[in-house]
Coordinates of C-alpha atoms in Angstrom, one line a residue:
Chain A
M1 CA 201.3 82.3 -96.8
T2 CA 200.2 78.5 -96.6
S3 CA 196.3 77.7 -95.0
L4 CA 196.6 76.8 -91.8
A5 CA 193.7 74.6 -89.4
V6 CA 193.1 77.4 -87.2
T7 CA 191.2 80.5 -88.6
F8 CA 190.1 83.3 -86.5
A9 CA 186.4 82.4 -87.2
D10 CA 187.2 79.0 -85.4
I11 CA 188.5 81.1 -82.5
E12 CA 185.4 83.3 -82.4
S13 CA 183.3 80.1 -82.5
A14 CA 185.2 78.6 -79.7
A15 CA 184.4 81.8 -77.7
R16 CA 180.8 81.3 -78.1
A17 CA 181.2 77.9 -77.1
I18 CA 182.8 78.5 -74.1
E19 CA 181.0 81.7 -72.9
G20 CA 179.2 81.5 -69.6
V21 CA 180.9 78.3 -69.1
A22 CA 184.5 79.3 -68.8
H23 CA 185.5 82.1 -66.5
R24 CA 186.2 85.3 -68.6
T25 CA 189.5 85.5 -66.3
P26 CA 190.6 89.3 -65.6
V27 CA 193.5 91.3 -66.4
F28 CA 195.8 92.4 -64.0
T29 CA 198.2 95.5 -64.4
S30 CA 201.2 96.8 -61.6
S31 CA 202.2 100.5 -61.9
S32 CA 205.2 99.2 -59.9
L33 CA 205.7 96.5 -62.0
D34 CA 205.4 99.1 -65.3
A35 CA 208.1 101.1 -63.6
M36 CA 210.2 98.3 -62.9
T37 CA 210.1 97.2 -66.3
G38 CA 210.1 100.6 -68.4
A39 CA 206.9 99.4 -70.2
A40 CA 204.4 101.9 -70.8
R41 CA 202.1 99.3 -69.6
L42 CA 202.3 95.4 -69.2
Y43 CA 198.3 93.6 -68.8
F44 CA 198.5 90.4 -67.1
K45 CA 195.6 87.7 -68.5
C46 CA 195.1 85.5 -65.3
E47 CA 194.0 82.2 -66.9
N48 CA 195.6 80.7 -63.4
L49 CA 192.5 82.0 -62.5
Q50 CA 190.6 79.8 -65.1
R51 CA 188.4 76.5 -64.0
A52 CA 190.7 74.0 -63.1
G53 CA 193.5 76.8 -62.2
A54 CA 194.9 77.2 -66.4
F55 CA 193.8 77.8 -69.5
K56 CA 193.7 74.4 -70.5
F57 CA 189.9 74.3 -69.8
R58 CA 189.3 76.4 -72.1
G59 CA 190.0 73.7 -75.3
A60 CA 189.0 71.1 -73.5
Y61 CA 185.4 72.6 -73.0
N62 CA 185.5 73.6 -76.6
A63 CA 186.7 70.3 -77.9
L64 CA 184.4 68.2 -75.9
S65 CA 181.2 70.4 -76.7
R66 CA 182.0 70.0 -80.6
L67 CA 181.5 66.1 -80.4
D68 CA 178.0 64.2 -81.7
V69 CA 175.7 62.8 -80.1
A70 CA 177.1 59.2 -80.0
A71 CA 180.8 60.0 -79.6
R72 CA 179.3 62.3 -75.8
A73 CA 177.6 58.9 -75.4
R74 CA 180.8 56.5 -75.4
G75 CA 182.9 59.8 -73.6
V76 CA 186.6 60.7 -74.4
V77 CA 190.0 60.0 -73.1
A78 CA 193.3 61.6 -72.4
F79 CA 196.4 61.4 -71.1
S80 CA 197.9 64.0 -68.9
S81 CA 199.5 64.0 -66.2
G82 CA 199.1 68.3 -65.5
N83 CA 196.3 70.3 -66.3
H84 CA 195.1 68.9 -69.5
A85 CA 193.5 65.9 -67.0
Q86 CA 191.7 68.4 -64.7
G87 CA 190.4 71.1 -67.9
I88 CA 189.1 67.5 -69.7
A89 CA 187.5 66.0 -66.4
L90 CA 185.8 69.4 -65.7
A91 CA 184.6 69.4 -69.1
G92 CA 183.4 66.1 -68.6
R93 CA 181.6 66.6 -65.8
L94 CA 179.7 69.8 -66.8
L95 CA 179.3 68.4 -70.6
G96 CA 177.8 65.2 -69.2
I97 CA 180.7 63.1 -71.0
P98 CA 182.4 60.2 -69.1
A99 CA 186.0 61.0 -69.2
V100 CA 189.1 58.6 -68.7
V101 CA 192.2 60.3 -68.1
V102 CA 195.5 58.0 -68.4
M103 CA 198.1 59.3 -65.6
P104 CA 201.3 57.9 -64.8
K105 CA 201.6 55.7 -61.6
N106 CA 203.9 58.1 -60.1
S107 CA 201.7 60.6 -60.3
P108 CA 201.3 63.1 -57.4
A109 CA 198.1 62.0 -55.7
V110 CA 197.4 65.7 -54.7
K111 CA 197.0 65.6 -59.3
V112 CA 195.1 62.2 -59.0
T113 CA 193.1 63.0 -56.3
A114 CA 191.8 66.4 -58.1
T115 CA 191.4 64.5 -62.1
R116 CA 188.7 62.3 -59.9
G117 CA 187.1 64.9 -57.8
Y118 CA 186.5 66.6 -61.1
G119 CA 184.6 63.3 -61.8
A120 CA 187.2 61.9 -64.3
E121 CA 188.0 57.8 -64.0
V122 CA 191.8 58.1 -63.5
V123 CA 193.5 55.2 -65.0
L124 CA 197.7 54.3 -63.8
Y125 CA 200.3 53.6 -66.1
D126 CA 204.0 52.5 -65.2
P127 CA 205.8 54.5 -67.2
A128 CA 208.9 52.2 -66.7
T129 CA 206.6 49.7 -69.3
Q130 CA 203.7 50.9 -70.4
K131 CA 203.4 54.1 -73.5
R132 CA 200.8 56.4 -72.4
E133 CA 199.5 56.7 -76.1
E134 CA 198.9 52.5 -75.9
V135 CA 197.6 52.8 -73.0
A136 CA 194.8 55.5 -74.1
A137 CA 194.9 53.7 -77.8
K138 CA 193.0 50.8 -76.1
Y139 CA 190.4 52.9 -74.4
V140 CA 189.8 53.9 -78.2
D141 CA 189.6 50.7 -79.6
E142 CA 187.9 48.7 -76.7
R143 CA 185.3 51.3 -75.6
G144 CA 185.0 53.6 -79.0
L145 CA 186.3 56.7 -76.6
T146 CA 187.6 60.0 -78.5
L147 CA 191.0 60.4 -78.0
I148 CA 191.4 64.3 -77.0
P149 CA 195.0 65.3 -77.3
P150 CA 196.7 67.9 -74.9
F151 CA 197.2 70.5 -77.9
D152 CA 197.5 69.0 -81.4
H153 CA 194.1 69.5 -82.2
P154 CA 192.3 72.4 -84.4
H155 CA 189.7 72.4 -81.4
I156 CA 192.1 72.8 -79.0
I157 CA 193.9 75.2 -80.3
A158 CA 191.2 77.5 -81.2
G159 CA 189.5 77.3 -77.5
Q160 CA 193.1 78.5 -76.4
G161 CA 193.1 81.4 -78.1
T162 CA 190.2 82.6 -76.8
A163 CA 192.6 83.9 -73.4
A164 CA 194.0 86.3 -76.2
L165 CA 191.3 87.2 -77.8
E166 CA 189.5 87.8 -74.5
L167 CA 192.5 90.0 -73.6
L168 CA 192.9 92.1 -76.5
R169 CA 189.2 92.7 -76.7
E170 CA 189.0 94.0 -73.1
V171 CA 192.7 96.0 -72.8
G172 CA 193.0 97.0 -77.0
E173 CA 196.0 97.1 -79.3
L174 CA 199.0 95.7 -77.8
D175 CA 202.8 95.7 -79.5
L176 CA 204.1 93.1 -77.9
L177 CA 202.0 89.3 -76.4
L178 CA 204.0 86.8 -74.7
V179 CA 203.3 83.3 -74.4
C180 CA 204.5 80.0 -72.5
V181 CA 204.9 77.5 -74.9
G182 CA 205.0 73.6 -74.5
G183 CA 203.2 71.5 -77.5
G184 CA 202.5 75.0 -78.5
G185 CA 198.4 75.1 -78.5
L186 CA 197.8 78.2 -76.5
I187 CA 200.5 80.3 -78.4
S188 CA 199.1 79.0 -81.8
G189 CA 195.5 80.1 -80.7
C190 CA 196.9 83.3 -79.5
A191 CA 199.1 84.2 -82.8
I192 CA 195.6 83.7 -84.4
A193 CA 193.3 86.1 -82.2
A194 CA 196.3 88.7 -82.4
H195 CA 196.6 88.1 -86.3
A196 CA 193.5 89.5 -86.7
L197 CA 192.7 91.2 -83.7
A198 CA 196.2 93.2 -83.3
P199 CA 198.0 93.5 -86.7
K200 CA 201.4 95.1 -85.7
C201 CA 201.1 92.7 -82.4
R202 CA 204.3 90.5 -82.5
V203 CA 203.8 87.4 -80.7
V204 CA 206.9 86.0 -78.8
G205 CA 207.1 82.6 -77.5
V206 CA 208.7 81.9 -74.3
E207 CA 210.0 78.5 -73.1
P208 CA 212.4 76.9 -70.2
E209 CA 216.3 76.6 -71.3
A210 CA 216.1 73.2 -70.5
G211 CA 213.2 72.4 -73.0
D212 CA 214.0 74.7 -76.0
D213 CA 213.3 72.5 -78.8
A214 CA 210.6 74.8 -80.0
T215 CA 213.1 77.7 -79.9
R216 CA 215.4 75.5 -82.1
S217 CA 212.4 73.9 -84.0
F218 CA 211.2 77.8 -84.9
K219 CA 215.2 79.0 -85.8
T220 CA 215.9 76.0 -87.9
K221 CA 212.1 76.2 -89.5
T222 CA 212.9 71.9 -88.9
L223 CA 211.1 70.1 -86.0
Q224 CA 213.6 69.6 -83.2
S225 CA 212.8 67.3 -79.5
V226 CA 213.6 67.0 -76.3
H227 CA 213.6 63.9 -74.1
N228 CA 212.4 64.5 -70.6
P229 CA 214.0 68.1 -70.1
Q230 CA 215.1 69.4 -66.7
T231 CA 213.0 72.0 -65.4
I232 CA 210.5 73.6 -62.9
A233 CA 208.3 74.3 -65.9
D234 CA 206.7 70.8 -65.7
G235 CA 204.0 72.3 -67.9
A236 CA 206.9 72.5 -70.7
R237 CA 208.2 69.4 -71.2
T238 CA 206.7 68.3 -74.1
A239 CA 208.9 66.4 -76.1
H240 CA 208.2 68.3 -79.2
L241 CA 205.7 70.6 -81.5
G242 CA 202.9 69.2 -83.1
D243 CA 201.8 68.8 -86.7
Y244 CA 199.4 71.4 -86.7
T245 CA 200.9 73.8 -84.3
F246 CA 204.1 73.7 -86.0
P247 CA 203.3 75.1 -89.0
I248 CA 201.2 78.0 -86.9
I249 CA 204.3 79.1 -84.8
L250 CA 206.2 79.2 -88.4
Q251 CA 203.9 81.5 -89.7
E252 CA 202.1 83.7 -87.2
V253 CA 205.1 83.8 -83.9
A254 CA 207.7 86.7 -84.4
D255 CA 210.2 85.4 -82.2
M256 CA 211.2 82.7 -79.7
V257 CA 213.0 83.3 -76.4
T258 CA 213.7 81.0 -73.6
V259 CA 214.1 81.8 -69.5
S260 CA 216.2 79.7 -66.8
D261 CA 214.6 78.1 -63.6
D262 CA 216.2 80.4 -61.7
E263 CA 214.5 83.5 -64.1
L264 CA 211.6 81.6 -63.5
R265 CA 211.7 81.4 -59.6
A266 CA 212.2 85.1 -59.6
A267 CA 209.1 85.6 -61.9
M268 CA 207.1 83.5 -59.7
K269 CA 208.3 85.8 -56.6
L270 CA 207.7 89.3 -58.0
I271 CA 204.1 87.5 -59.3
G272 CA 203.2 87.1 -55.6
E273 CA 204.7 90.0 -54.5
R274 CA 203.5 92.7 -56.8
L275 CA 200.1 90.9 -58.2
K276 CA 199.6 88.5 -55.0
L277 CA 198.8 85.8 -57.5
V278 CA 200.2 82.3 -57.4
V279 CA 201.0 81.0 -60.9
E280 CA 202.7 77.8 -61.7
P281 CA 206.6 77.6 -63.4
T282 CA 205.1 77.0 -66.5
G283 CA 202.6 80.1 -66.0
A284 CA 205.3 82.5 -65.3
L285 CA 207.4 81.7 -68.4
G286 CA 205.7 84.8 -70.6
A287 CA 206.3 87.1 -67.6
A288 CA 210.4 85.8 -66.9
A289 CA 210.8 87.3 -70.6
A290 CA 209.0 90.5 -69.8
F291 CA 211.0 90.6 -66.2
T292 CA 214.6 89.9 -67.3
K293 CA 213.7 91.8 -71.0
K294 CA 215.0 89.2 -72.6
V295 CA 212.8 90.3 -75.0
P296 CA 212.7 94.4 -75.3
I297 CA 209.4 96.0 -74.0
E298 CA 210.8 99.6 -73.1
G299 CA 207.8 101.5 -73.9
L300 CA 205.7 98.9 -75.1
R301 CA 201.8 97.9 -74.2
V302 CA 202.5 94.3 -73.5
G303 CA 200.2 91.4 -73.1
I304 CA 201.5 88.6 -70.7
I305 CA 199.8 85.2 -70.5
L306 CA 200.0 84.0 -66.9
S307 CA 198.9 80.5 -68.0
G308 CA 198.1 78.7 -64.8
G309 CA 198.1 78.1 -61.3
N310 CA 198.1 74.6 -60.0
L311 CA 201.1 75.0 -57.6
D312 CA 201.8 72.5 -54.6
L313 CA 202.1 74.9 -52.0
A314 CA 203.7 72.6 -49.6
Chain B
M1 CA 172.9 101.2 -26.8
T2 CA 175.3 104.2 -26.4
S3 CA 176.3 106.3 -29.1
L4 CA 179.3 105.3 -31.1
A5 CA 181.7 107.3 -32.8
V6 CA 181.1 106.0 -36.3
T7 CA 177.9 105.9 -38.2
F8 CA 176.9 104.4 -41.1
A9 CA 176.5 107.6 -42.9
D10 CA 180.0 108.1 -42.0
I11 CA 181.1 105.0 -43.9
E12 CA 179.0 105.7 -46.9
S13 CA 181.1 109.3 -46.7
A14 CA 184.0 107.5 -46.8
A15 CA 182.7 105.5 -49.8
R16 CA 182.1 108.7 -52.0
A17 CA 185.4 110.3 -50.8
I18 CA 187.6 107.0 -52.0
E19 CA 186.0 106.0 -54.9
G20 CA 187.9 106.2 -58.2
V21 CA 190.9 106.6 -56.2
A22 CA 190.6 103.0 -54.2
H23 CA 190.0 99.5 -55.9
R24 CA 186.6 98.3 -55.3
T25 CA 188.0 94.9 -54.8
P26 CA 187.1 91.7 -56.1
V27 CA 185.1 89.5 -54.0
F28 CA 186.7 85.4 -55.6
T29 CA 184.6 82.5 -54.7
S30 CA 186.1 78.5 -54.7
S31 CA 183.5 75.8 -55.6
S32 CA 185.8 73.1 -53.9
L33 CA 186.6 75.2 -50.9
D34 CA 182.5 75.6 -49.9
A35 CA 182.4 71.7 -50.8
M36 CA 185.2 70.8 -48.4
T37 CA 184.4 73.5 -45.7
G38 CA 180.0 72.5 -45.9
A39 CA 179.4 76.3 -46.4
A40 CA 176.6 77.5 -48.7
R41 CA 178.6 80.0 -50.0
L42 CA 182.2 81.5 -48.9
Y43 CA 182.8 85.3 -50.7
F44 CA 186.5 86.2 -50.2
K45 CA 186.8 90.1 -50.6
C46 CA 190.1 90.6 -52.3
E47 CA 191.6 93.5 -50.1
N48 CA 195.0 92.0 -50.6
L49 CA 194.2 93.2 -54.2
Q50 CA 193.6 97.2 -52.7
R51 CA 196.1 99.7 -53.6
A52 CA 199.3 99.5 -51.9
G53 CA 198.7 95.4 -50.5
A54 CA 195.9 96.0 -48.1
F55 CA 192.9 97.9 -46.3
K56 CA 194.4 100.5 -45.0
F57 CA 194.6 102.3 -48.1
R58 CA 190.9 102.8 -47.4
G59 CA 191.3 104.9 -44.2
A60 CA 194.4 106.2 -44.7
Y61 CA 193.3 107.9 -48.0
N62 CA 189.2 109.2 -46.3
A63 CA 191.1 110.5 -43.2
L64 CA 193.6 112.3 -45.4
S65 CA 190.8 113.6 -47.9
R66 CA 189.2 115.4 -45.1
L67 CA 192.2 118.0 -43.5
D68 CA 191.6 121.1 -44.4
V69 CA 194.2 123.2 -46.6
A70 CA 196.0 124.3 -43.7
A71 CA 197.4 120.9 -42.5
R72 CA 197.2 119.4 -45.6
A73 CA 200.1 121.9 -46.7
R74 CA 201.9 121.3 -43.5
G75 CA 201.5 117.6 -43.7
V76 CA 200.7 114.2 -41.9
V77 CA 203.0 111.8 -39.4
A78 CA 202.2 108.4 -38.8
F79 CA 204.0 105.8 -36.8
S80 CA 203.8 101.8 -38.7
S81 CA 206.0 99.5 -39.7
G82 CA 203.3 98.0 -41.6
N83 CA 200.7 98.2 -44.1
H84 CA 199.5 101.7 -42.5
A85 CA 202.7 103.1 -43.5
Q86 CA 202.5 102.5 -47.2
G87 CA 198.7 103.4 -47.0
I88 CA 199.3 106.5 -45.9
A89 CA 202.4 107.1 -48.0
L90 CA 200.7 106.3 -50.8
A91 CA 197.3 108.6 -50.2
G92 CA 199.7 111.2 -49.3
R93 CA 201.2 111.4 -52.9
L94 CA 197.9 111.0 -54.2
L95 CA 196.4 113.9 -52.3
G96 CA 199.6 116.1 -52.9
I97 CA 200.3 116.2 -49.1
P98 CA 203.5 115.5 -47.7
A99 CA 204.1 112.5 -45.0
V100 CA 206.4 111.5 -42.5
V101 CA 206.0 107.6 -41.7
V102 CA 208.1 106.9 -38.3
M103 CA 209.4 103.2 -38.5
P104 CA 211.6 101.4 -36.2
K105 CA 215.2 101.1 -37.5
N106 CA 215.5 97.4 -37.5
S107 CA 212.4 96.9 -40.4
P108 CA 213.1 95.2 -43.6
A109 CA 214.8 97.4 -45.5
V110 CA 211.8 96.3 -48.5
K111 CA 209.6 97.9 -46.4
V112 CA 211.0 101.4 -45.7
T113 CA 212.2 101.0 -49.5
A114 CA 208.0 100.5 -50.2
T115 CA 207.1 103.7 -48.2
R116 CA 209.8 105.5 -49.0
G117 CA 208.8 104.5 -52.8
Y118 CA 205.4 105.7 -52.6
G119 CA 206.8 109.5 -51.8
A120 CA 206.9 109.6 -47.4
E121 CA 209.8 110.8 -45.6
V122 CA 210.7 107.4 -43.5
V123 CA 212.2 108.4 -39.7
L124 CA 213.9 105.7 -38.7
Y125 CA 213.8 105.5 -34.3
D126 CA 216.1 102.9 -32.3
P127 CA 213.0 100.7 -30.2
A128 CA 215.4 100.1 -27.8
T129 CA 216.0 104.0 -26.4
Q130 CA 212.8 105.8 -27.9
K131 CA 209.3 105.4 -28.2
R132 CA 207.7 106.2 -31.6
E133 CA 204.5 107.9 -29.9
E134 CA 207.6 110.6 -28.5
V135 CA 209.4 110.4 -32.1
A136 CA 205.8 111.3 -34.0
A137 CA 204.8 113.7 -31.5
K138 CA 207.9 115.9 -32.1
Y139 CA 206.9 116.0 -35.6
V140 CA 203.5 117.7 -34.4
D141 CA 204.7 119.9 -32.2
E142 CA 207.6 121.2 -34.1
R143 CA 206.1 121.1 -37.8
G144 CA 202.4 120.8 -37.0
L145 CA 201.9 117.6 -38.8
T146 CA 198.8 116.1 -38.0
L147 CA 199.2 112.5 -36.6
I148 CA 197.2 109.8 -38.4
P149 CA 196.8 107.3 -36.1
P150 CA 197.0 103.1 -37.4
F151 CA 193.4 102.2 -36.1
D152 CA 191.7 104.5 -33.5
H153 CA 190.2 107.4 -35.5
P154 CA 186.7 108.0 -36.3
H155 CA 187.7 108.5 -40.3
I156 CA 190.3 105.5 -40.4
I157 CA 187.7 103.4 -38.7
A158 CA 184.9 104.8 -41.5
G159 CA 187.0 104.2 -44.8
Q160 CA 188.0 100.6 -43.2
G161 CA 184.3 99.6 -43.0
T162 CA 184.2 100.5 -46.9
A163 CA 185.4 96.9 -47.1
A164 CA 182.5 95.3 -45.6
L165 CA 179.7 97.8 -47.4
E166 CA 181.0 97.1 -51.0
L167 CA 181.2 93.5 -50.3
L168 CA 177.6 93.3 -49.0
R169 CA 176.2 95.3 -51.8
E170 CA 177.9 93.1 -54.2
V171 CA 176.4 90.3 -52.4
G172 CA 173.5 91.1 -51.1
E173 CA 172.8 89.3 -47.1
L174 CA 175.6 87.3 -45.6
D175 CA 174.8 85.2 -42.3
L176 CA 178.2 85.8 -41.2
L177 CA 181.4 87.8 -41.8
L178 CA 184.6 86.8 -40.5
V179 CA 187.1 90.0 -39.6
C180 CA 190.7 90.0 -38.3
V181 CA 191.3 92.2 -35.3
G182 CA 194.7 93.8 -34.5
G183 CA 193.6 97.4 -32.7
G184 CA 190.0 96.9 -34.3
G185 CA 189.9 99.3 -37.2
L186 CA 188.5 97.1 -39.6
I187 CA 186.1 95.0 -37.9
S188 CA 184.8 98.3 -36.3
G189 CA 184.1 99.7 -39.7
C190 CA 182.8 96.5 -41.0
A191 CA 180.4 95.5 -37.9
I192 CA 179.0 99.1 -38.8
A193 CA 178.3 98.5 -42.3
A194 CA 177.1 95.1 -41.3
H195 CA 174.8 96.2 -39.2
A196 CA 173.2 98.8 -41.6
L197 CA 172.8 96.3 -44.8
A198 CA 172.9 93.1 -43.1
P199 CA 171.4 93.1 -39.8
K200 CA 171.1 89.8 -39.2
C201 CA 174.8 88.8 -40.2
R202 CA 176.8 88.0 -37.7
V203 CA 180.1 89.6 -36.9
V204 CA 183.2 87.9 -35.7
G205 CA 186.5 88.9 -35.0
V206 CA 189.7 86.4 -35.1
E207 CA 192.7 87.0 -33.8
P208 CA 196.1 84.6 -33.6
E209 CA 196.4 82.6 -30.0
A210 CA 198.7 84.6 -29.1
G211 CA 197.9 88.2 -29.4
D212 CA 193.9 87.0 -28.5
D213 CA 193.5 90.9 -25.9
A214 CA 190.9 91.7 -28.4
T215 CA 189.2 88.6 -27.4
R216 CA 189.7 88.6 -23.8
S217 CA 188.8 92.4 -23.7
F218 CA 186.0 91.4 -25.3
K219 CA 185.1 88.3 -23.0
T220 CA 185.4 90.1 -20.4
K221 CA 184.3 93.4 -21.2
T222 CA 187.5 94.7 -19.8
L223 CA 190.1 96.2 -22.1
Q224 CA 193.2 93.8 -22.2
S225 CA 196.9 93.9 -23.5
V226 CA 199.1 92.1 -24.9
H227 CA 203.0 92.8 -25.2
N228 CA 205.1 92.1 -28.0
P229 CA 203.2 88.4 -29.1
Q230 CA 204.5 86.3 -31.1
T231 CA 202.9 85.3 -34.0
I232 CA 203.6 85.3 -37.8
A233 CA 200.5 87.6 -38.1
D234 CA 202.4 90.7 -37.6
G235 CA 199.3 92.8 -38.8
A236 CA 197.5 92.1 -35.4
R237 CA 200.7 92.6 -32.8
T238 CA 198.6 95.6 -31.7
A239 CA 198.7 95.6 -28.0
H240 CA 195.2 96.8 -27.3
L241 CA 192.1 97.6 -28.7
G242 CA 191.6 101.8 -29.1
D243 CA 189.2 104.0 -26.9
Y244 CA 187.1 104.3 -29.8
T245 CA 187.2 100.8 -31.4
F246 CA 186.6 98.8 -28.3
P247 CA 183.3 100.3 -27.6
I248 CA 181.9 99.6 -31.3
I249 CA 183.5 95.9 -30.8
L250 CA 181.5 95.6 -27.7
Q251 CA 178.6 96.8 -28.6
E252 CA 178.5 95.4 -32.1
V253 CA 180.2 91.9 -32.6
A254 CA 178.9 88.6 -32.2
D255 CA 181.3 86.8 -30.9
M256 CA 185.5 86.6 -31.1
V257 CA 187.7 83.6 -31.6
T258 CA 191.9 82.5 -32.2
V259 CA 193.2 80.3 -34.4
S260 CA 197.1 79.4 -34.5
D261 CA 200.4 80.2 -36.4
D262 CA 199.7 76.8 -38.0
E263 CA 196.4 77.0 -39.0
L264 CA 197.4 80.5 -40.2
R265 CA 199.9 79.0 -42.5
A266 CA 197.9 75.9 -43.4
A267 CA 195.0 78.4 -44.4
M268 CA 198.0 80.5 -46.4
K269 CA 198.0 76.9 -48.4
L270 CA 195.0 76.6 -49.3
I271 CA 193.9 80.1 -50.3
G272 CA 197.4 80.2 -52.9
E273 CA 196.3 76.7 -53.6
R274 CA 192.6 77.1 -54.2
L275 CA 192.2 80.8 -55.1
K276 CA 195.5 81.5 -56.3
L277 CA 196.1 84.1 -54.1
V278 CA 199.0 85.5 -52.1
V279 CA 197.6 86.6 -48.5
E280 CA 200.0 87.7 -45.8
P281 CA 199.4 85.7 -42.4
T282 CA 197.1 88.6 -41.1
G283 CA 195.6 88.5 -44.1
A284 CA 194.4 84.9 -43.9
L285 CA 193.0 84.8 -40.0
G286 CA 189.3 85.1 -41.0
A287 CA 189.9 82.3 -43.7
A288 CA 191.5 80.3 -40.7
A289 CA 188.6 80.8 -38.6
A290 CA 186.4 79.3 -41.5
F291 CA 188.8 76.2 -42.4
T292 CA 188.9 74.9 -39.1
K293 CA 185.2 75.6 -38.1
K294 CA 186.4 77.6 -35.2
V295 CA 182.9 79.0 -36.1
P296 CA 180.0 76.8 -37.5
I297 CA 179.6 77.7 -41.3
E298 CA 177.8 74.4 -42.1
G299 CA 175.4 76.0 -44.6
L300 CA 175.4 79.6 -44.5
R301 CA 176.6 82.2 -46.7
V302 CA 180.0 83.5 -45.5
G303 CA 182.1 86.6 -46.1
I304 CA 185.5 86.6 -45.1
I305 CA 188.0 89.7 -45.5
L306 CA 191.4 88.8 -46.8
S307 CA 192.2 92.1 -45.5
G308 CA 196.0 92.2 -47.2
G309 CA 198.9 90.6 -48.9
N310 CA 202.3 92.0 -48.2
L311 CA 204.4 89.0 -47.8
D312 CA 208.3 89.1 -48.0
L313 CA 208.4 85.2 -50.6
A314 CA 212.2 85.3 -50.2

């Protein structure tokens, strides 16, 4: 057992940092979904109801709140076309920290507008000719901004772990916790929290079939990549796990499974009809694994993180 | 001021009757929707998260809980193809009261299955050749069942009023309360609750344009009808207000407005994107009136009942 970059104490510290700022999101249950799946009880942690619409705000706020006075004054930079962008933008506004968000110039206008709406400076780049890391690096070099990575950072991982910490403290011991996996920030934090609060709880990661790099990495114990996978789960198109998240996942996660885009669509429909909740495709990954019984859930108490709800319903 | 069939004491009594059985549904807010509309604060009472997916369970359970032992043993009958059917079925199961629900034979299979799933006996009739009232009357005559009407009954009205009672006790005084109107059971109960708990609160009813009978009835002070109106708001296709609800609405409601089906669709989309909630078309009527500013809301504290969430997402 090697020593990991994030401890349960870091997650408890993150919980204190975000208290009263991040929503303590509700936990939904449904007798009809329990009956349908045969689970003893499914507990849905509603991070789609988190501020800025996803769990990402937890890590973003935790990371930004730990910057020193000088770094706060200079500001932060992030690259993301998704929920990390909005999480950083909102956290920056709340903490009075200027935020630059680097987004591809073909980003949906609604996402650019939302990120600007939270007060961030949006810098558009051309993904055909520029690398977002290089665009962001320029801001680090020239303006002294602090780069806040989307998942591979101890403060981000600790922040995301507060979702599982809240869930387990609210509902008690679980047999199983299903968590979506992109870069692995959420599952890393959640697995560490579960290890401490519910030692018997198996934490299982769920990926889209087309973007199964983490599953292959987990099975082979060697980092694997995907390139621009075709899946509706845009939050899980990440190329590979990170330097921090891969070792945590190898040590703390019990298994990894994948679901198809059709299974994701069916799960989104069921969540809408039974829980009356809108979740984005990535947000339905854990639920899809339960509904399809890719992971055995018969008679178990199962936690499921509904990770986000940012969906263009047009 | 004439004496009405339902008093605030009846609503308080209904609240005690449903306590611990009906969900005390959450109240959602959204800074972005407040900013967009100019309201001081919009408070969304989430009856789409009520048991059986709509406020109808409140009235159904209240009405059934008041039957005497002999009537309980004989059972109840209701006619409905919508949320009243499921509310009665679930309330019957919880109270151990046999329930017969009369539904048109062309009802969506999903609704028939859901009503049966809650334990009711479903009787299908042919709307081309039979009247549902007559089918139900047969069960009253032959089996001695008690007919539970969908809206025009004091116990139903009192039960529905508990939605506004909970909302006002949770958020305090409101300037305006927007409530959808079909047969008028929900708005009647809510208006009586608001009158008692927030005397300055204007209660405004919202109907679909195509089914504007209650609006015309309100404006002319004479009962008006519609026949099978073409609107996506299936819960508000009721032909006319009732003997109990019309006098209450004339006395307690401040105004009535209508919204188009396109405005309803836009409201459902906004509720999905900003609140991450699934609401059915009828459930979005109050919100649509706010979003389109058919009712002035600038600077006001506004309650909105999201009345139901039963939607076939296929």
